[in-house]
Tab-separated table of C-alpha atoms in Angstrom:
chain	number	residue	atom	x	y	z
A	660	UNK	CA	-0.169	-0.066	-0.054
A	661	UNK	CA	0.865	3.721	0.118
A	662	UNK	CA	3.455	4.938	2.861
A	663	UNK	CA	2.453	8.207	3.950
A	664	UNK	CA	5.194	10.484	4.562
A	665	UNK	CA	5.045	14.032	6.165
A	666	UNK	CA	2.949	16.651	5.280
A	667	UNK	CA	4.387	19.857	3.761
A	668	UNK	CA	2.406	23.334	3.925
A	669	UNK	CA	3.523	24.100	0.456
A	670	UNK	CA	3.470	21.047	-1.451
A	671	UNK	CA	0.832	19.057	0.395
A	672	UNK	CA	0.851	15.197	0.995
A	673	UNK	CA	3.507	12.890	-0.497
A	674	UNK	CA	2.412	9.504	-1.106
A	675	UNK	CA	5.593	8.316	-3.182
A	676	UNK	CA	9.234	8.144	-2.726
A	677	UNK	CA	9.767	8.131	-6.411
A	678	UNK	CA	9.720	11.728	-8.270
A	679	UNK	CA	11.663	14.375	-9.879
A	680	UNK	CA	11.686	18.303	-9.685
A	681	UNK	CA	13.881	20.959	-10.594
A	682	UNK	CA	13.633	24.925	-10.151
A	683	UNK	CA	15.754	27.914	-10.928
A	684	UNK	CA	15.863	31.451	-9.610
A	685	UNK	CA	18.127	34.266	-9.057
A	686	UNK	CA	20.168	35.197	-5.672
A	687	UNK	CA	22.362	38.100	-5.380
A	688	UNK	CA	24.462	38.007	-8.559
A	689	UNK	CA	23.713	34.539	-9.573
A	690	UNK	CA	21.418	32.345	-11.595
A	691	UNK	CA	20.942	29.150	-9.166
A	692	UNK	CA	19.207	25.674	-10.622
A	693	UNK	CA	18.259	23.032	-8.411
A	694	UNK	CA	17.407	19.372	-9.424
A	695	UNK	CA	15.997	16.813	-7.024
A	696	UNK	CA	15.425	13.265	-7.713
A	697	UNK	CA	14.146	10.467	-5.249
A	698	UNK	CA	13.705	6.684	-5.495
A	699	UNK	CA	12.154	4.074	-3.088
A	700	UNK	CA	14.950	2.987	-0.502
A	701	UNK	CA	14.466	1.159	2.871
A	702	UNK	CA	16.228	3.852	4.707
A	703	UNK	CA	17.005	7.731	3.813
A	704	UNK	CA	19.928	8.336	1.901
A	705	UNK	CA	20.832	11.615	0.679
A	706	UNK	CA	23.094	12.690	-1.984
A	707	UNK	CA	24.370	16.298	-2.661
A	708	UNK	CA	26.380	17.591	-5.377
A	709	UNK	CA	27.005	21.333	-5.490
A	710	UNK	CA	29.856	23.740	-6.258
A	711	UNK	CA	32.010	24.631	-3.382
A	712	UNK	CA	30.382	28.484	-3.245
A	713	UNK	CA	27.234	26.725	-2.320
A	714	UNK	CA	28.428	24.108	0.358
A	715	UNK	CA	27.412	26.535	3.218
A	716	UNK	CA	23.945	25.200	2.526
A	717	UNK	CA	24.598	21.763	2.863
A	718	UNK	CA	23.627	21.295	6.482
A	719	UNK	CA	20.272	23.484	5.796
A	720	UNK	CA	19.477	21.122	2.918
A	721	UNK	CA	19.836	17.992	4.786
A	722	UNK	CA	17.616	19.477	7.635
A	723	UNK	CA	14.958	20.270	5.080
A	724	UNK	CA	14.842	17.144	3.378
A	725	UNK	CA	14.825	15.025	6.593
A	726	UNK	CA	11.882	17.266	7.757
A	727	UNK	CA	9.756	15.851	4.781
A	728	UNK	CA	11.283	12.305	3.825
A	729	UNK	CA	11.913	9.359	6.348
A	730	UNK	CA	13.174	7.078	3.974
A	731	UNK	CA	14.137	7.060	0.390
A	732	UNK	CA	17.401	7.821	-1.813
A	733	UNK	CA	17.102	11.526	-2.563
A	734	UNK	CA	19.866	12.991	-4.815
A	735	UNK	CA	20.148	16.812	-4.965
A	736	UNK	CA	22.054	18.768	-7.628
A	737	UNK	CA	22.745	22.510	-7.364
A	738	UNK	CA	24.540	24.609	-9.721
A	739	UNK	CA	25.065	28.304	-10.017
A	740	UNK	CA	26.425	30.813	-12.447
A	741	UNK	CA	27.219	34.394	-12.334
A	742	UNK	CA	24.748	37.015	-13.470
A	743	UNK	CA	27.943	38.953	-14.357
A	744	UNK	CA	29.573	38.525	-17.872
A	745	UNK	CA	31.943	35.837	-18.034
A	746	UNK	CA	31.895	34.938	-14.370
A	747	UNK	CA	30.885	31.736	-12.459
């Protein structure tokens, strides 16, 4: 049967551990892109890939994922690019 995970006020109820999502936006002088994938797994396993300048958010991302997921393999990929010409 469906296993109910914690409810998010912004995304509603989650009934599956398999999914994909992406988003992009601007923060300060950067264009930031996020991609999240999840698949069924008995325990919670979080994998993060991101450039060094975003590593300061690693603990916050782990905490946020753990708030809404109790099991599954969750893979998060963050990338950023400077909005200033020729800079990354």
